[in-house]
CSV table of C-alpha atoms and ligand atoms in Angstrom, one decimal:
chain,number,residue,atom,x,y,z
A,1,MET,CA,-39.5,-14.3,27.4
A,2,LYS,CA,-40.2,-10.8,25.2
A,3,THR,CA,-37.4,-10.6,23.0
A,4,ILE,CA,-35.3,-7.2,22.0
A,5,LEU,CA,-33.9,-6.6,19.0
A,6,THR,CA,-31.6,-3.6,18.1
A,7,GLY,CA,-28.6,-3.5,15.9
A,8,LEU,CA,-25.5,-1.0,14.5
A,9,ARG,CA,-24.3,-0.3,11.4
A,10,PRO,CA,-20.5,-2.1,10.7
A,11,THR,CA,-19.8,1.6,9.2
A,12,GLY,CA,-17.5,2.8,12.0
A,13,ASN,CA,-16.7,2.9,15.9
A,14,LEU,CA,-19.1,4.3,18.8
A,15,HIS,CA,-19.3,6.3,19.8
A,16,LEU,CA,-20.9,9.3,22.1
A,17,GLY,CA,-24.0,9.3,20.5
A,18,HIS,CA,-24.3,5.3,20.6
A,19,TYR,CA,-23.6,5.4,23.9
A,20,PHE,CA,-26.0,7.7,25.3
A,21,GLY,CA,-29.0,7.4,23.3
A,22,ALA,CA,-28.8,4.2,23.2
A,23,CYS,CA,-26.5,1.6,24.4
A,24,GLN,CA,-27.3,2.6,28.1
A,25,ASN,CA,-30.7,0.6,27.4
A,26,TYR,CA,-29.1,-2.1,26.1
A,27,LEU,CA,-26.8,-2.1,29.2
A,28,LYS,CA,-29.9,-1.7,31.5
A,29,TYR,CA,-32.1,-4.3,29.6
A,30,GLN,CA,-29.3,-7.3,29.3
A,31,GLY,CA,-30.3,-10.3,31.0
A,32,LYS,CA,-34.2,-9.5,31.3
A,33,TYR,CA,-35.1,-10.6,27.7
A,34,ASP,CA,-34.7,-12.9,25.4
A,35,PHE,CA,-31.8,-10.2,23.2
A,36,TYR,CA,-30.1,-10.0,19.6
A,37,LEU,CA,-28.3,-7.4,18.6
A,38,GLU,CA,-27.4,-7.2,14.8
A,39,VAL,CA,-24.7,-5.8,13.7
A,40,ALA,CA,-26.1,-4.7,10.8
A,41,ASP,CA,-23.6,-5.5,7.4
A,42,VAL,CA,-26.1,-5.8,4.6
A,43,GLN,CA,-28.3,-1.9,5.8
A,44,ALA,CA,-24.4,-1.2,5.7
A,45,LEU,CA,-23.5,-1.9,2.4
A,46,THR,CA,-26.9,0.3,1.0
A,47,ASP,CA,-24.6,3.3,1.5
A,48,ASN,CA,-21.6,1.1,1.3
A,49,PHE,CA,-21.3,-1.2,-1.4
A,50,ASN,CA,-18.5,0.6,-3.1
A,51,ASN,CA,-16.5,0.3,0.0
A,52,PRO,CA,-16.7,-3.1,1.7
A,53,GLU,CA,-13.3,-3.5,3.1
A,54,LYS,CA,-14.9,-0.8,5.9
A,55,VAL,CA,-17.8,-2.8,6.3
A,56,ARG,CA,-15.3,-6.0,6.7
A,57,LYS,CA,-12.9,-4.2,9.2
A,58,ASN,CA,-16.2,-2.6,11.6
A,59,VAL,CA,-17.9,-6.1,12.1
A,60,ARG,CA,-15.6,-6.8,14.4
A,61,GLU,CA,-14.5,-3.5,16.0
A,62,ILE,CA,-18.0,-2.4,17.0
A,63,THR,CA,-18.5,-5.9,18.5
A,64,ILE,CA,-15.5,-4.9,20.3
A,65,ASP,CA,-17.1,-1.3,21.8
A,66,LEU,CA,-20.5,-3.4,22.6
A,67,LEU,CA,-18.3,-6.2,24.6
A,68,SER,CA,-15.8,-2.3,26.2
A,69,ILE,CA,-18.9,-0.8,27.5
A,70,GLY,CA,-19.8,-4.1,29.4
A,71,LEU,CA,-22.6,-6.0,27.5
A,72,ASP,CA,-22.3,-9.3,28.9
A,73,PRO,CA,-22.1,-12.5,25.4
A,74,GLU,CA,-24.0,-14.6,28.2
A,75,LYS,CA,-26.7,-12.1,28.3
A,76,VAL,CA,-27.0,-10.8,24.6
A,77,ASN,CA,-26.8,-12.0,21.3
A,78,PHE,CA,-24.7,-10.9,19.0
A,79,PHE,CA,-25.0,-11.7,15.3
A,80,ILE,CA,-24.3,-9.9,11.9
A,81,GLN,CA,-26.7,-9.9,9.2
A,82,SER,CA,-25.5,-11.6,5.9
A,83,LYS,CA,-24.9,-14.5,7.9
A,84,ILE,CA,-29.2,-14.4,8.6
A,85,PRO,CA,-30.2,-15.8,4.8
A,86,GLU,CA,-33.9,-15.8,6.3
A,87,ILE,CA,-34.0,-11.2,7.2
A,88,ALA,CA,-33.1,-10.9,2.8
A,89,GLU,CA,-36.1,-13.6,1.6
A,90,LEU,CA,-38.2,-11.8,4.0
A,91,THR,CA,-36.8,-8.5,2.5
A,92,VAL,CA,-38.5,-9.6,-0.8
A,93,TYR,CA,-41.6,-10.4,0.6
A,94,TYR,CA,-42.6,-7.4,2.3
A,95,SER,CA,-41.8,-5.3,-0.2
A,96,ASN,CA,-45.0,-6.3,-2.1
A,97,LEU,CA,-46.7,-4.3,1.2
A,98,VAL,CA,-45.0,-0.4,0.9
A,99,THR,CA,-45.4,1.3,-1.7
A,100,VAL,CA,-42.0,3.6,-3.5
A,101,ALA,CA,-43.8,6.8,-2.6
A,102,ARG,CA,-44.4,5.9,1.5
A,103,LEU,CA,-41.3,5.1,1.3
A,104,GLN,CA,-39.6,8.5,-0.4
A,105,ARG,CA,-41.8,10.3,2.4
A,106,ASN,CA,-39.9,8.5,5.5
A,107,PRO,CA,-38.0,11.3,7.0
A,108,THR,CA,-35.0,9.7,8.2
A,109,VAL,CA,-34.1,8.1,4.4
A,110,LYS,CA,-34.8,11.7,3.4
A,111,THR,CA,-32.3,13.3,5.6
A,112,GLU,CA,-29.9,10.4,5.4
A,113,MET,CA,-30.5,10.8,1.6
A,114,SER,CA,-29.7,14.2,1.9
A,115,GLN,CA,-25.9,13.7,3.9
A,116,LYS,CA,-25.0,11.6,1.1
A,117,LYS,CA,-25.1,13.8,-2.2
A,118,GLU,CA,-22.0,12.3,-3.3
A,119,LEU,CA,-23.6,9.1,-3.9
A,120,PHE,CA,-26.9,9.6,-4.6
A,121,GLY,CA,-27.1,12.5,-6.3
A,122,ASN,CA,-27.8,16.6,-5.3
A,123,ASN,CA,-31.7,15.7,-4.7
A,124,GLY,CA,-31.4,12.1,-4.7
A,125,GLU,CA,-32.2,11.7,-8.1
A,126,SER,CA,-29.7,8.4,-8.2
A,127,ILE,CA,-30.7,6.6,-5.0
A,128,THR,CA,-30.6,3.7,-5.1
A,129,TYR,CA,-33.2,0.8,-5.3
A,130,GLY,CA,-31.8,-0.5,-2.1
A,131,PHE,CA,-30.7,2.0,0.3
A,132,LEU,CA,-35.0,3.6,-0.3
A,133,GLY,CA,-35.7,0.1,0.7
A,134,TYR,CA,-34.0,-0.2,4.1
A,135,PRO,CA,-36.4,0.7,6.1
A,136,VAL,CA,-38.0,-2.4,4.7
A,137,SER,CA,-35.3,-4.8,4.9
A,138,GLN,CA,-34.9,-3.6,8.5
A,139,ALA,CA,-38.4,-4.1,9.6
A,140,ALA,CA,-37.1,-7.8,8.0
A,141,ASP,CA,-34.0,-7.1,10.7
A,142,ILE,CA,-36.5,-7.3,13.6
A,143,THR,CA,-39.9,-8.8,12.6
A,144,CYS,CA,-37.8,-11.5,11.8
A,145,PHE,CA,-36.9,-12.6,15.6
A,146,ASP,CA,-40.4,-11.6,16.9
A,147,GLY,CA,-38.6,-8.5,18.2
A,148,LYS,CA,-41.1,-6.7,20.8
A,149,LEU,CA,-38.6,-4.4,22.2
A,150,ILE,CA,-36.4,-1.8,20.5
A,151,PRO,CA,-34.0,0.1,22.2
A,152,VAL,CA,-32.7,2.8,20.2
A,153,GLY,CA,-32.4,6.0,19.4
A,154,GLU,CA,-34.7,8.8,18.1
A,155,ASP,CA,-34.0,9.5,14.6
A,156,GLN,CA,-35.0,5.5,14.3
A,157,LEU,CA,-38.7,6.2,15.5
A,158,PRO,CA,-39.9,7.0,11.6
A,159,LEU,CA,-38.0,3.5,10.1
A,160,LEU,CA,-39.6,2.0,13.3
A,161,GLU,CA,-43.2,3.2,12.1
A,162,GLN,CA,-42.8,2.1,8.5
A,163,CYS,CA,-42.6,-1.4,10.1
A,164,ARG,CA,-45.4,-1.4,12.3
A,165,GLU,CA,-47.4,-0.7,9.1
A,166,ILE,CA,-46.0,-3.2,7.3
A,167,VAL,CA,-46.5,-5.8,10.3
A,168,ARG,CA,-50.4,-4.2,10.4
A,169,LYS,CA,-50.3,-4.9,6.4
A,170,PHE,CA,-49.2,-8.6,6.7
A,171,ASN,CA,-51.8,-9.0,9.3
A,172,SER,CA,-54.4,-7.6,7.8
A,173,ILE,CA,-53.5,-9.8,4.4
A,174,TYR,CA,-52.2,-13.3,5.6
A,175,GLY,CA,-53.5,-13.3,9.4
A,176,GLU,CA,-52.9,-12.8,12.1
A,177,THR,CA,-49.1,-13.7,12.6
A,178,LEU,CA,-46.9,-10.7,13.8
A,179,ASN,CA,-46.2,-8.2,16.4
A,180,GLU,CA,-45.7,-5.0,16.0
A,181,PRO,CA,-42.2,-3.6,18.1
A,182,GLU,CA,-42.3,-1.0,19.8
A,183,PRO,CA,-39.8,1.5,20.1
A,184,ILE,CA,-37.5,2.4,23.7
A,185,LEU,CA,-36.2,5.1,23.5
A,186,SER,CA,-33.3,6.9,26.7
A,187,GLU,CA,-33.5,10.1,28.4
A,188,THR,CA,-31.1,11.6,26.2
A,189,LYS,CA,-33.5,11.2,22.6
A,190,ARG,CA,-30.8,12.7,20.7
A,191,ILE,CA,-27.2,13.2,21.1
A,192,LYS,CA,-25.8,16.7,19.3
A,193,GLY,CA,-22.1,16.2,17.5
A,194,LEU,CA,-18.6,18.8,18.1
A,195,ASP,CA,-19.9,20.8,15.3
A,196,GLY,CA,-23.7,21.3,16.7
A,197,ASN,CA,-25.6,19.4,14.7
A,198,ASP,CA,-28.5,17.7,15.3
A,199,LYS,CA,-27.4,14.5,15.3
A,200,MET,CA,-24.0,12.9,16.4
A,201,GLY,CA,-23.6,10.0,13.3
A,202,LYS,CA,-20.7,8.4,12.5
A,203,SER,CA,-20.2,8.6,8.8
A,204,LEU,CA,-21.0,12.7,10.0
A,205,GLY,CA,-17.8,14.1,10.7
A,206,ASN,CA,-18.9,15.5,13.7
A,207,ALA,CA,-18.4,12.9,16.7
A,208,ILE,CA,-16.5,11.2,19.8
A,209,PHE,CA,-15.5,7.8,19.4
A,210,LEU,CA,-15.3,5.4,22.5
A,211,VAL,CA,-12.0,4.9,20.7
A,212,ASP,CA,-10.5,8.2,21.2
A,213,ASP,CA,-7.2,8.7,23.1
A,214,ASP,CA,-6.3,11.4,25.1
A,215,GLU,CA,-5.0,13.6,22.1
A,216,LYS,CA,-7.7,13.0,20.2
A,217,ILE,CA,-10.0,13.9,22.8
A,218,LYS,CA,-8.0,16.8,23.8
A,219,GLU,CA,-7.9,17.8,20.2
A,220,LYS,CA,-11.5,17.9,19.5
A,221,VAL,CA,-13.3,18.7,22.5
A,222,MET,CA,-10.8,21.7,23.0
A,223,GLY,CA,-12.2,22.5,19.2
A,224,ALA,CA,-16.0,22.3,19.9
A,225,ILE,CA,-18.0,25.2,19.3
A,226,THR,CA,-19.3,27.4,22.1
A,227,ASP,CA,-21.1,30.6,21.8
A,228,PRO,CA,-20.3,32.3,19.5
A,229,SER,CA,-20.5,35.9,21.8
A,230,LYS,CA,-17.9,35.7,24.3
A,231,ILE,CA,-15.3,37.2,23.5
A,232,LYS,CA,-13.5,37.1,26.0
A,233,LYS,CA,-13.1,35.0,28.9
A,234,ASP,CA,-15.1,36.8,32.0
A,235,ASP,CA,-17.4,38.2,29.3
A,236,PRO,CA,-20.5,36.2,30.2
A,237,ALA,CA,-21.9,33.3,27.9
A,238,ASN,CA,-25.2,31.4,27.3
A,239,PRO,CA,-24.1,27.7,28.0
A,240,ASP,CA,-27.0,25.7,26.4
A,241,ILE,CA,-25.7,27.1,22.8
A,242,CYS,CA,-22.6,26.2,24.1
A,243,MET,CA,-21.3,21.9,23.2
A,244,VAL,CA,-18.8,21.7,26.0
A,245,TYR,CA,-21.3,22.4,28.5
A,246,TYR,CA,-24.0,20.1,26.6
A,247,TYR,CA,-21.3,16.9,26.4
A,248,HIS,CA,-20.6,18.2,30.4
A,249,LYS,CA,-23.7,17.5,31.2
A,250,LEU,CA,-23.0,13.3,30.0
A,251,VAL,CA,-20.3,12.8,31.4
A,252,SER,CA,-19.1,15.3,34.7
A,253,PRO,CA,-20.5,14.8,37.6
A,254,GLU,CA,-23.8,16.1,39.0
A,255,GLU,CA,-22.2,19.5,41.1
A,256,ASP,CA,-19.5,19.6,38.4
A,257,VAL,CA,-22.8,20.8,36.3
A,258,LYS,CA,-24.5,22.8,38.0
A,259,LYS,CA,-20.9,24.9,38.5
A,260,VAL,CA,-20.3,25.0,34.9
A,261,CYS,CA,-23.5,26.0,34.1
A,262,SER,CA,-23.5,29.3,36.6
A,263,GLU,CA,-20.4,30.7,36.1
A,264,CYS,CA,-20.5,30.6,32.9
A,265,LYS,CA,-23.4,32.8,32.9
A,266,LYS,CA,-22.0,35.0,35.5
A,267,GLY,CA,-18.7,35.2,33.7
A,268,ALA,CA,-16.5,33.4,35.9
A,269,ARG,CA,-15.5,30.4,33.7
A,270,GLY,CA,-13.2,30.7,31.1
A,271,CYS,CA,-13.9,28.9,28.1
A,272,VAL,CA,-10.0,26.9,28.1
A,273,ALA,CA,-11.0,26.2,31.1
A,274,CYS,CA,-14.2,24.9,31.3
A,275,LYS,CA,-12.5,22.7,28.0
A,276,LYS,CA,-9.8,21.2,29.7
A,277,GLU,CA,-12.5,20.2,32.5
A,278,LEU,CA,-15.0,18.3,30.7
A,279,ILE,CA,-11.3,17.0,28.7
A,280,LYS,CA,-10.2,15.4,32.5
A,281,ASN,CA,-14.0,14.5,32.8
A,282,MET,CA,-14.9,12.8,29.6
A,283,ASN,CA,-11.0,10.3,30.0
A,284,GLU,CA,-12.7,9.5,33.5
A,285,PHE,CA,-15.5,8.3,31.8
A,286,LEU,CA,-13.3,6.3,28.8
A,287,ASN,CA,-11.0,4.6,31.1
A,288,PRO,CA,-12.7,1.6,32.0
A,289,ILE,CA,-14.0,1.5,29.0
A,290,ARG,CA,-10.6,1.3,27.2
A,291,ASP,CA,-8.9,-1.4,29.6
A,292,LYS,CA,-12.2,-4.3,28.8
A,293,ARG,CA,-11.7,-2.3,25.0
A,294,LYS,CA,-7.6,-3.5,25.9
A,295,PHE,CA,-8.7,-6.8,26.4
A,296,TYR,CA,-10.3,-7.9,23.3
A,297,GLU,CA,-8.3,-5.9,20.6
A,298,GLU,CA,-5.5,-8.8,22.1
A,299,ASN,CA,-7.9,-11.6,22.8
A,300,THR,CA,-9.7,-10.9,19.0
A,301,LYS,CA,-10.7,-14.7,18.5
A,302,VAL,CA,-13.0,-14.9,22.2
A,303,VAL,CA,-14.7,-11.8,19.7
A,304,ASP,CA,-14.9,-14.3,16.5
A,305,GLU,CA,-16.6,-17.0,18.7
A,306,ILE,CA,-19.1,-14.8,20.7
A,307,LEU,CA,-20.1,-13.7,16.6
A,308,ASN,CA,-20.4,-16.9,15.7
A,309,LYS,CA,-22.3,-18.8,18.7
A,310,GLY,CA,-24.8,-15.7,19.2
A,311,THR,CA,-25.2,-16.0,14.8
A,312,GLU,CA,-26.3,-19.7,15.4
A,313,LYS,CA,-28.8,-18.8,18.6
A,314,ALA,CA,-29.8,-15.8,15.9
A,315,ARG,CA,-30.3,-18.0,13.2
A,316,GLU,CA,-31.8,-20.9,14.9
A,317,LYS,CA,-34.6,-18.2,16.4
A,318,ALA,CA,-34.9,-17.0,12.4
A,319,LYS,CA,-35.7,-20.5,11.2
A,320,GLU,CA,-39.1,-20.7,13.6
A,321,GLN,CA,-39.9,-17.4,12.9
A,322,MET,CA,-39.9,-17.8,9.4
A,323,LYS,CA,-41.8,-21.2,9.2
A,324,LYS,CA,-45.1,-19.0,10.7
A,325,ILE,CA,-44.8,-16.5,8.3
A,326,LYS,CA,-44.3,-18.2,5.4
A,327,HIS,CA,-47.0,-21.1,6.6
A,328,SER,CA,-49.3,-17.5,6.5
A,329,MET,CA,-48.5,-16.6,2.7
A,330,MET,CA,-49.8,-20.1,2.3
A,331,ILE,CA,-45.6,-20.7,0.6
A,332,ASP,CA,-45.2,-23.3,3.4
A,333,TYR,CA,-44.1,-26.1,0.2
B,401,ATP,P1,-24.2,6.1,10.5
B,401,ATP,O1,-23.9,7.1,9.7
B,401,ATP,O2,-23.3,5.2,9.9
B,401,ATP,O3,-25.6,5.3,10.2
B,401,ATP,P2,-24.7,6.0,13.2
B,401,ATP,O4,-24.0,6.9,14.2
B,401,ATP,O5,-26.6,6.5,12.6
B,401,ATP,O6,-24.5,4.9,11.9
B,401,ATP,P3,-25.9,3.8,13.6
B,401,ATP,O7,-25.0,2.0,13.7
B,401,ATP,O8,-27.0,3.6,12.6
B,401,ATP,O9,-24.9,5.2,13.8
B,401,ATP,O10,-27.2,3.5,14.6
B,401,ATP,C1,-27.1,2.8,15.8
B,401,ATP,C2,-28.2,2.5,17.1
B,401,ATP,O11,-27.5,4.4,17.4
B,401,ATP,C3,-29.1,3.5,16.6
B,401,ATP,O12,-30.1,3.0,17.3
B,401,ATP,C4,-29.4,5.2,16.5
B,401,ATP,O13,-30.5,5.5,16.8
B,401,ATP,C5,-28.3,5.1,17.7
B,401,ATP,N1,-27.4,7.1,17.9
B,401,ATP,C6,-27.3,7.0,16.5
B,401,ATP,N2,-26.4,8.1,17.2
B,401,ATP,C7,-27.3,8.5,17.4
B,401,ATP,C8,-27.0,10.2,19.0
B,401,ATP,N3,-26.2,11.2,17.9
B,401,ATP,N4,-27.9,10.1,18.6
B,401,ATP,C9,-28.8,9.5,20.2
B,401,ATP,N5,-28.3,8.1,19.1
B,401,ATP,C10,-27.8,8.1,18.0
B,402,MG,MG1,-27.9,5.1,11.4
């Protein structure tokens, strides 16, 4: 059975970007493959090294989110990255196979670095060795489990490409050992943020979280960016530049979406009414997730057991794969 490997950073709760950009595919593929889901605490520490409490708290939080959307621990092995020392070991070996210049050119690293100026400086002059190297560590995450299919959002593509390069280099030097992973993208590859930013991100302050309650949803949707040229209620507007329409397309029934679009273009719908309709539909979408979350919040022991069991399983798999890798590298003393 082919292996699916994917990961999330415990830096905050799941948001709509995760759900529609990546998690829908987790749900689609669970049970059909040998599935490993990494809670990437080591990677989260690369830009949160000075905030260990945040990472620690979110390991359980994000696991609860993932269980609440319907992932089944019988079909998916949830594991904690730092509990698999083989990943760290492999990262060291791979660090010989990638140049610093190549990492500096990685578009995802560049974008994320520029979003973290307070940590890495205005022009990335204070970038750490760990953050610059996280794509190497991510290549280790994937190949440590012989991950073949990788369901991710679009921002992850340059990181996967980097992994594929490392795999090719490894095989060319040490002999055919590793498989090249392939990304699986969802229909909506990249979900925009409330501020209209290209990417909704948990560290970007522009996200609708799955844990947001009615009050928060109301506040966020009411503040969402709409077509700025629409001043009066009956002015016609362009739904394609409106974040409210954008989220209607994600959570509202198809007939509602069509109606929103045509009425907006004709000036037959005010923004306030349109937002209220979105709030209602968003809550309907979130309610079953909220119900499941309540169960896991009241039974955190169950969550910790799921993580322990999945981590044990993952460790076995990683050990096996490491044997193969060390043999190829002639360090199997
Ligand atoms: P951080 O800002 O801490 O990096 P994040 O919101 O980017 O958090 P990650 O844990 O890095 O979340 O990403 C987990 C998965 O969700 C990845 O596959 C990523 O591609 C996907 N993802 C995150 N945000 C979006 C988005 N806005 N649209 C589509 N996919 C997304
Ligand atoms: Mg990210």
